[in-house]
Coordinates of C-alpha atoms and ligand atoms in Angstrom, one line a residue:
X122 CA 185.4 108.9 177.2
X123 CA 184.4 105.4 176.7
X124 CA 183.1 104.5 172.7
X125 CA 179.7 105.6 171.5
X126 CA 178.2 103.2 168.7
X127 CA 177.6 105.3 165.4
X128 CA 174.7 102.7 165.1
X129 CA 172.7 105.2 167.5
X130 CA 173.9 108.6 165.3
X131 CA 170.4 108.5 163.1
X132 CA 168.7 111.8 163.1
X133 CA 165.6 112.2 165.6
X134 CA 162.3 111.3 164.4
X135 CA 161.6 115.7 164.5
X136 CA 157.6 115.1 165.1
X137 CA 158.5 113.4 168.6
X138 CA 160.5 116.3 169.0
X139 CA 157.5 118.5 167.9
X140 CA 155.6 117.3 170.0
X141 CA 157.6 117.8 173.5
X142 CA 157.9 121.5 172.4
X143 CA 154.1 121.5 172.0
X144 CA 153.5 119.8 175.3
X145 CA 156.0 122.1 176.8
X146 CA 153.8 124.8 175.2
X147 CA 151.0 123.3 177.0
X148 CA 152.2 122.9 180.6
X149 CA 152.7 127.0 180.6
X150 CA 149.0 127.3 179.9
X151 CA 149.1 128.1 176.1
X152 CA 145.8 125.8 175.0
X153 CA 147.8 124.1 172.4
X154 CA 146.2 122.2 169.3
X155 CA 147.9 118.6 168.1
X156 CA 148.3 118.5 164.2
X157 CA 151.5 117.1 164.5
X158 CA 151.6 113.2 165.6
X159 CA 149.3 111.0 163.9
X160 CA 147.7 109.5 167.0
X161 CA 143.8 108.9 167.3
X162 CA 142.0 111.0 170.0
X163 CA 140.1 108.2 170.6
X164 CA 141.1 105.2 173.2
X165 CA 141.2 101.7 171.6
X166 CA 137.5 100.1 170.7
X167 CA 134.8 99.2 173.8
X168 CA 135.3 95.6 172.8
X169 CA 139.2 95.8 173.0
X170 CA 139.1 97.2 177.0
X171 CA 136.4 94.7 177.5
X172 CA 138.6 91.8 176.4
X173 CA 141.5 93.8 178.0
X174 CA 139.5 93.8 181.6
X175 CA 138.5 90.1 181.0
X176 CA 141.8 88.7 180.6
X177 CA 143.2 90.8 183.2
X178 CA 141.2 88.9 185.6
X179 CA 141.5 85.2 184.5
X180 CA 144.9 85.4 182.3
X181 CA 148.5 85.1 183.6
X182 CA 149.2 87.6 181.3
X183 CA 152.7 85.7 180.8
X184 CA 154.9 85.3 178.0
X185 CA 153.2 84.2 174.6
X186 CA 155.3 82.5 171.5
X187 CA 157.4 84.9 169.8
X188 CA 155.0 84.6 166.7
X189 CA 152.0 85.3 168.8
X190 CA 149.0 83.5 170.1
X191 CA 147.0 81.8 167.8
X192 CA 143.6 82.8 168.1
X193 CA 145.1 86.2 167.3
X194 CA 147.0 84.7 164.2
X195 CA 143.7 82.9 162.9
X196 CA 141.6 85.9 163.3
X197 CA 144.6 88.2 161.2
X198 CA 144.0 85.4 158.6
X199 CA 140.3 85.8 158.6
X200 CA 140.6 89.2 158.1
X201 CA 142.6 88.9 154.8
X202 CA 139.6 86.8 153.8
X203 CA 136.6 88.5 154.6
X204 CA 137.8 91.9 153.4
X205 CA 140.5 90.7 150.6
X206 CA 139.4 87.5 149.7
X207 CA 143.3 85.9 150.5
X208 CA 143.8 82.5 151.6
X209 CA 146.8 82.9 153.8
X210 CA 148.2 80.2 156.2
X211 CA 147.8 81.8 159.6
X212 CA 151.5 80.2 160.2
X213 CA 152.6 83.1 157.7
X214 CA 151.6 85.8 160.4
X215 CA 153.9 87.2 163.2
X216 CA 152.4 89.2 165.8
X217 CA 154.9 92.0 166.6
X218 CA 155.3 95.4 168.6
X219 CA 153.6 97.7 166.9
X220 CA 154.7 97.7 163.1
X221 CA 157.7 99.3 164.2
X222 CA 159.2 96.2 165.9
X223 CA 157.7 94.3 162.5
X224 CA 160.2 96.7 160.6
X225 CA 162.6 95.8 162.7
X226 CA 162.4 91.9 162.4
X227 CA 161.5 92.2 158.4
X228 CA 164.7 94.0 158.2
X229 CA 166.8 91.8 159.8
X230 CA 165.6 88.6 158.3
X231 CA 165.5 89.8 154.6
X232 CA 168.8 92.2 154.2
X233 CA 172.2 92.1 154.4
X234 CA 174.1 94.5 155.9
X235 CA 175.2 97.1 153.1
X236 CA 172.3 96.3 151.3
X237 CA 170.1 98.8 149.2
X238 CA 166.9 99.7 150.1
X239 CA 164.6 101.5 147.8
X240 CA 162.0 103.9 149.6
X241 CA 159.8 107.4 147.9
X242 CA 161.0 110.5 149.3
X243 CA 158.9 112.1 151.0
X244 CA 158.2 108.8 153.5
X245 CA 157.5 108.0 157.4
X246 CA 161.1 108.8 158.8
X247 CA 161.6 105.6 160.9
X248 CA 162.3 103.6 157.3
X249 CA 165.3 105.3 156.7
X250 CA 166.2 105.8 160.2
X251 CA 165.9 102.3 161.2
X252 CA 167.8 100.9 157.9
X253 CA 170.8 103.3 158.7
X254 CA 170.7 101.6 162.6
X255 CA 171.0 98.5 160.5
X256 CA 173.7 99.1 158.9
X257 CA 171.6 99.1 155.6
X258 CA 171.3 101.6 152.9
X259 CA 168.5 103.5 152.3
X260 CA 168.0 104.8 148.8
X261 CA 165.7 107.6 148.7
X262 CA 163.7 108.3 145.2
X263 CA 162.3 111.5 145.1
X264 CA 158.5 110.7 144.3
X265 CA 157.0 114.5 143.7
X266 CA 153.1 115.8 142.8
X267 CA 153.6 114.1 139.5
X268 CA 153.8 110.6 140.9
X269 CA 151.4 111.6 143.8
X270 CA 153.9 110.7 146.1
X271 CA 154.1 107.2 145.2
X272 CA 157.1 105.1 143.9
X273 CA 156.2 103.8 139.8
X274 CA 157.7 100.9 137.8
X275 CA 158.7 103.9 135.7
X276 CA 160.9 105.3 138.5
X277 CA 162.3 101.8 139.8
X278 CA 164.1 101.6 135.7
X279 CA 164.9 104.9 136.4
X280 CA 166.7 104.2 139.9
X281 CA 170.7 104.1 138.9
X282 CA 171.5 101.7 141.6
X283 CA 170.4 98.1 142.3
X284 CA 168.2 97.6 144.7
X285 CA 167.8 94.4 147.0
X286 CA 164.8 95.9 148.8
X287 CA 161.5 98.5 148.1
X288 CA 160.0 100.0 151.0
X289 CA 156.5 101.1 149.8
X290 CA 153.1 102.6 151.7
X291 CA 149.6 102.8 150.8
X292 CA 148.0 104.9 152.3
X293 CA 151.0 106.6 152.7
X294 CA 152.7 109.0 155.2
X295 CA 152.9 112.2 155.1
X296 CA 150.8 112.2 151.7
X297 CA 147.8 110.0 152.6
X298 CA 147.9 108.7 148.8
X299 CA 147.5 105.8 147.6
X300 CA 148.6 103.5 145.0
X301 CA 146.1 101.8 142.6
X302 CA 145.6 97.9 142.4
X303 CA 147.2 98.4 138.9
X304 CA 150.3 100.0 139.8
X305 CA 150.7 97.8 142.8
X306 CA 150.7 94.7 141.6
X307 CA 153.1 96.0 138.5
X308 CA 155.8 97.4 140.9
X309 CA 155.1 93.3 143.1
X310 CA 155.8 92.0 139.6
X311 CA 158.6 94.2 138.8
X312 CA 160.5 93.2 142.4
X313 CA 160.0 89.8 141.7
X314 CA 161.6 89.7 138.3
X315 CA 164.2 91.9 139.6
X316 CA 164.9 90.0 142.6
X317 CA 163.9 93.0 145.1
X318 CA 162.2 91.9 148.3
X319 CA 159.3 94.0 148.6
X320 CA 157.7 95.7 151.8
X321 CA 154.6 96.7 151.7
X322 CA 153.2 99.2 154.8
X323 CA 149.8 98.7 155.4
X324 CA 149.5 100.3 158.8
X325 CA 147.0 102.8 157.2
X326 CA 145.0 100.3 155.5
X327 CA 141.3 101.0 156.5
X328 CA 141.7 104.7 156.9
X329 CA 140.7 105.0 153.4
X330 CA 138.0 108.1 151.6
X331 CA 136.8 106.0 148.5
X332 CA 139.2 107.8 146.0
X333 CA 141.0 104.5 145.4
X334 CA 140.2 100.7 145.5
X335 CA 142.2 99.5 148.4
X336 CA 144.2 96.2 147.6
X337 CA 147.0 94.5 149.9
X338 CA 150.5 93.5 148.1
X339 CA 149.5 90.0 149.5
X340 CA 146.6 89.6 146.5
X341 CA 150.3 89.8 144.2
X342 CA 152.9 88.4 145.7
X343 CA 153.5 85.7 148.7
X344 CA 157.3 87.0 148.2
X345 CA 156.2 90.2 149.9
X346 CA 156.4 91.4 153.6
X347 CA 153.5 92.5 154.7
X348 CA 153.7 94.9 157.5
X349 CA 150.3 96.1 159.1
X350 CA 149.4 97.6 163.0
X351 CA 146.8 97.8 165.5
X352 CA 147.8 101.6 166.0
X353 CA 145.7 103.6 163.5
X354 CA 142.8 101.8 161.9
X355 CA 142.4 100.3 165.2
X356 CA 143.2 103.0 167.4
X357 CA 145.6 100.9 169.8
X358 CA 148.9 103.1 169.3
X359 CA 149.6 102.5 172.9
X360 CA 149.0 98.4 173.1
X361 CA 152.1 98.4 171.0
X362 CA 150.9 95.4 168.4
X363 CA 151.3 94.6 164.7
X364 CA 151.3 92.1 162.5
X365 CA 153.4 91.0 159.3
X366 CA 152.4 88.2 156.8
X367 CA 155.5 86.7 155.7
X368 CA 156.9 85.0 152.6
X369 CA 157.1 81.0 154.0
X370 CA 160.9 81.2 154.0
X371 CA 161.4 84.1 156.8
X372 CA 159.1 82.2 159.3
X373 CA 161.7 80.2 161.0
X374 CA 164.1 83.4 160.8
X375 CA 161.6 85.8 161.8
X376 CA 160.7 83.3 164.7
X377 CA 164.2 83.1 165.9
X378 CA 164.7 86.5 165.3
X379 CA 161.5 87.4 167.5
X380 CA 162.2 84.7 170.3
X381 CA 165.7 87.0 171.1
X382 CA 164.8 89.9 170.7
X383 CA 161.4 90.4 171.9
X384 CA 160.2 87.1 173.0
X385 CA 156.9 87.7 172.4
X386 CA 154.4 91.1 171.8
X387 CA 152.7 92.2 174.8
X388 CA 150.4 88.8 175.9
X389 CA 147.7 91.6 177.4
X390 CA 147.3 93.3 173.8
X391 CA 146.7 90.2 172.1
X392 CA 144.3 88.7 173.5
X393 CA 142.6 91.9 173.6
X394 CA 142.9 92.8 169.6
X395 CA 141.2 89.3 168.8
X396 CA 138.3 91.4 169.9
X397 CA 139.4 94.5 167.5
X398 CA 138.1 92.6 164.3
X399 CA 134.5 92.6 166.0
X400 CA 133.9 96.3 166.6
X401 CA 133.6 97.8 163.1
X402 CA 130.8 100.2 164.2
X403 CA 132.6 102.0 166.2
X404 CA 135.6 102.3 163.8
X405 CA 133.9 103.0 161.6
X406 CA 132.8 106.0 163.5
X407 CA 136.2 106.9 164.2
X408 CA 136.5 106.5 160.4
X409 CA 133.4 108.9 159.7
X410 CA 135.3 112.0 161.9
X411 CA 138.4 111.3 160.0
X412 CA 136.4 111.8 157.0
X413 CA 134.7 114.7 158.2
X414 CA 138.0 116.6 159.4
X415 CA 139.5 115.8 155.7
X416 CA 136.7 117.4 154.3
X417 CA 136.8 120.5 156.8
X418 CA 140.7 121.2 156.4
X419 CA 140.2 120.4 152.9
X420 CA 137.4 123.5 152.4
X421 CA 139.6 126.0 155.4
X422 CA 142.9 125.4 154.7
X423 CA 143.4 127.7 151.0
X424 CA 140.9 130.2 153.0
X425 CA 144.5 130.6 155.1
X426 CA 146.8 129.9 152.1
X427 CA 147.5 126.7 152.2
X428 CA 146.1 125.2 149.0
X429 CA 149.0 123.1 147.0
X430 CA 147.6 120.0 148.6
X431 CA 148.8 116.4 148.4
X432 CA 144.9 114.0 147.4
X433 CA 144.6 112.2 150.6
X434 CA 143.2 109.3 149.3
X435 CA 143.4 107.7 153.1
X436 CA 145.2 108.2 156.6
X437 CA 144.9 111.3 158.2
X438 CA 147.2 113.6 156.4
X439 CA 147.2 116.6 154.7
X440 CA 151.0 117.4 153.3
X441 CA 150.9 120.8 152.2
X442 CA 153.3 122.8 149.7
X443 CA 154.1 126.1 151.2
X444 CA 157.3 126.9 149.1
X445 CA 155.1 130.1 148.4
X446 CA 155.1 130.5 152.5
X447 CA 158.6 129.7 153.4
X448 CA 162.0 128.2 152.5
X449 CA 162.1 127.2 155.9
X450 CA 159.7 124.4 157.0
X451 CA 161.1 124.0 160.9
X452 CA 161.3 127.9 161.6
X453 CA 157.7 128.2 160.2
X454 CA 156.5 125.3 162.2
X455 CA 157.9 126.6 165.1
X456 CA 156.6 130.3 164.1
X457 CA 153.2 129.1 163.3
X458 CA 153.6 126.7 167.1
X459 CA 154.6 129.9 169.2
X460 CA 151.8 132.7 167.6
X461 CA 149.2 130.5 166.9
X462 CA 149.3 127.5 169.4
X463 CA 148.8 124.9 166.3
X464 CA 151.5 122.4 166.4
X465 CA 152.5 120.5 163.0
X466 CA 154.9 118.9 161.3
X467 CA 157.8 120.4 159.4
X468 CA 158.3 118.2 155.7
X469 CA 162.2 117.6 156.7
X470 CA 160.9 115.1 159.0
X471 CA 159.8 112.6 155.8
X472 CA 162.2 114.5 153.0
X473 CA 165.1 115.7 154.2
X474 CA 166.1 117.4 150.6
X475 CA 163.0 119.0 150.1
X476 CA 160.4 119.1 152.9
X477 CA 162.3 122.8 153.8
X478 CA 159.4 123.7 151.6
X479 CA 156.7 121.0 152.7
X480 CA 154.9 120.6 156.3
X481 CA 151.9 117.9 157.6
X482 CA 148.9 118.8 158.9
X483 CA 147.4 115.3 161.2
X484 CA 143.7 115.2 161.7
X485 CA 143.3 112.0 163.5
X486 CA 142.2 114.6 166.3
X487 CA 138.7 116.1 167.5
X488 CA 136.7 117.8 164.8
X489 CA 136.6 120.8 166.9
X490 CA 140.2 120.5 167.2
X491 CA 140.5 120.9 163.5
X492 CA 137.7 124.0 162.8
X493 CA 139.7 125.7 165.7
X494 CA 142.7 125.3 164.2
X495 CA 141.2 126.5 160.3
X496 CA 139.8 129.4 162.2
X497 CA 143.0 130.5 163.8
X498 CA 145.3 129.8 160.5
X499 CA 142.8 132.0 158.6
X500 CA 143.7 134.8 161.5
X501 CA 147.5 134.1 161.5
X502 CA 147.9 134.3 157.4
X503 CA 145.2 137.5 157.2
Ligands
PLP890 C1 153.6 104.8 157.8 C2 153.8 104.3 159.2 N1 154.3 103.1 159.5 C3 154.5 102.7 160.7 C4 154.2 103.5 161.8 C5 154.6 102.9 163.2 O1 153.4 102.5 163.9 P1 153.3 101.5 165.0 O2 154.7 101.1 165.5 O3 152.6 102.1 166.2 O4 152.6 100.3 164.5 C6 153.7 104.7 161.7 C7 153.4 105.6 162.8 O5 153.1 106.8 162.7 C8 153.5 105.2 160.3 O6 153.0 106.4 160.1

């Protein structure tokens, strides 16, 4: 038997796995309801398959440089301005494959293997997964209903090892909360006096209910990584595009980094998602249904017992306590998938030492979708 790397021995990411058993479901005819992935039902913005159609028909669609086109680059920049009021060189932004290849490159150019990684438990599983891959450390700090899910200067003093790196999310996954302008710009301070290369996950940025002022890291440090996507706000998951604004000294690296790797993001998706930045009505649409499903799970879901949950200040979450329910979050998922056609996520996906007792509800469906599934929890748990 010829050598297997232990590089490719981290866990599965358990909501892909989720969802084949749903889709399985499906294909025997079981009308099957998709709370699990966090996935817009909607395709990417008119403007973006306009732009799309366009350059199919006068581009070359070849490869573009490994940092991205330009126009795309510029417009990112413009972005930060118009809605942040940031400056940023456009020479600072890489255009990458979806945020997950941005993880990827961030990783590589700003850590050492071996070194520590600070990340909240409970968070999106491909952090820790990816770092492991690495050969880097992920250091999970439990970050419970008191800290609404969200890592605190309080808990970095608290964290007994040294870190070299902070993984943090606002919005976040699974929870949807968000941190405060406040606290993020004390925990940017805090990594820069501690030497602690902050990332900041912005992917949900957008996707936001007006419970908290939403800020980028980028308005408080140029030493952060900035990670953002076309995937949610956007509504692009398959165009496979992101962006990261990056501290001046992991250009070049990043670059090079990019150039073997990838060699460049998908031409077709960028020159489509110039086009994104222009079609806020209908996003904003998208963002009004969102809103709307938040609101309807929020009123249905203690009707059916589930009512310890997380504030969803943005994304489309709902993370749901159901330690009164279960001490078994994957057999209940899987229970609640086979007699009642609703498929969601179990919390050992994003905490693997205490999401037995946690499981995610994702909206970024059909409101239909969602009062169908209240309506059939509320009959499940009678
Ligand atoms: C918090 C978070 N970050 C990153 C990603 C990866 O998204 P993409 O690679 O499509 O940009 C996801 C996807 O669900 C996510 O929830």
């Amino acid at each position: 038997m010829l050598k297997v790397a232990k590089r490719g021995e981290v866990p599965p990411f358990i909501v892909m796995d989720v969802m084949r058993a749903a889709n399985a479901l499906a294909a025997t005819g079981r009308d099957v309801l998709h709370l699990e992935v966090g996935q817009p039902s909607t395709p990417a913005p008119a403007g973006v398959l306009a732009a799309a159609h366009a350059a199919l028909d006068c581009d070359r669609i070849g490869y573009t440089e490994a940092l991205g086109i330009l126009p795309l680059r510029e417009r990112i920049a413009a972005y930060y301005r118009a809605e942040q009021g940031l400056a940023l060189d456009p020479g600072r932004i890489a255009v990458t494959l979806g945020s997950s290849g941005g993880f990827l490159l961030a990783f590589l150019a700003a850590f050492e293997p071996g070194d520590k990684i600070g990340l909240a438990s409970p968070s999106y599983p491909a952090y820790r997964n990816i770092l492991r891959a690495l050969g880097l450390i992920p250091v999970e700090i439990p970050a419970g209903p008191a800290e609404r899910y969200q890592i605190s200067v309080t808990l970095l003093q608290n964290c007994p090892l040294t870190l070299d790196g902070l993984i943090i999310a606002s919005p976040a996954n699974p929870t949807g909360t968000m941190l405060p302008p406040r606290e993020l710009e004390e925990i940017a301070l805090y990594c820069r006096q501690a030497g602690i290369r902050l990332v900041s996950d912005e992917i949900y940025h957008g996707i936001v209910y007006g419970t908290v002022e939403s800020r980028s890291a980028a308005a408080f440090s140029d030493e952060a990584i900035i990670v953002n996507s076309f995937s949610k706000y956007y509504s692009m998951t398959g165009w496979r595009l992101g962006w990261m604004v990056l501290p001046p000294e992991l250009v070049r690296p990043v670059e090079c980094l990019a150039q073997n790797l990838f060699i460049s993001a998908p031409a077709l998706s960028q020159l489509a998602a110039i086009a994104a930045f222009d079609c806020g009505e209908e996003l904003a649409r998208n963002l009004a249904r969102y809103a709307e499903n938040r609101a309807l799970l929020l009123e249905e879901l203690p009707k059916a017992g589930f009512d310890r949950l997380a504030p969803a200040d943005g994304a489309f979450y709902l993370y749901a306590d159901i330690g009164h329910l279960t001490r078994d979050s994957a057999e209940f998922c899987r229970r609640m998938l086979a007699e009642t056609g609703i498929a969601t996520t179990p919390g050992i996906d994003f905490d693997p030492a205490r999401g037995h007792a946690t499981l995610r509800f994702s909206f970024a469906g059909a409101t239909g979708t969602m009062a169908e599934a209240a309506r059939r929890l509320q009959n499940w748990r009678r």
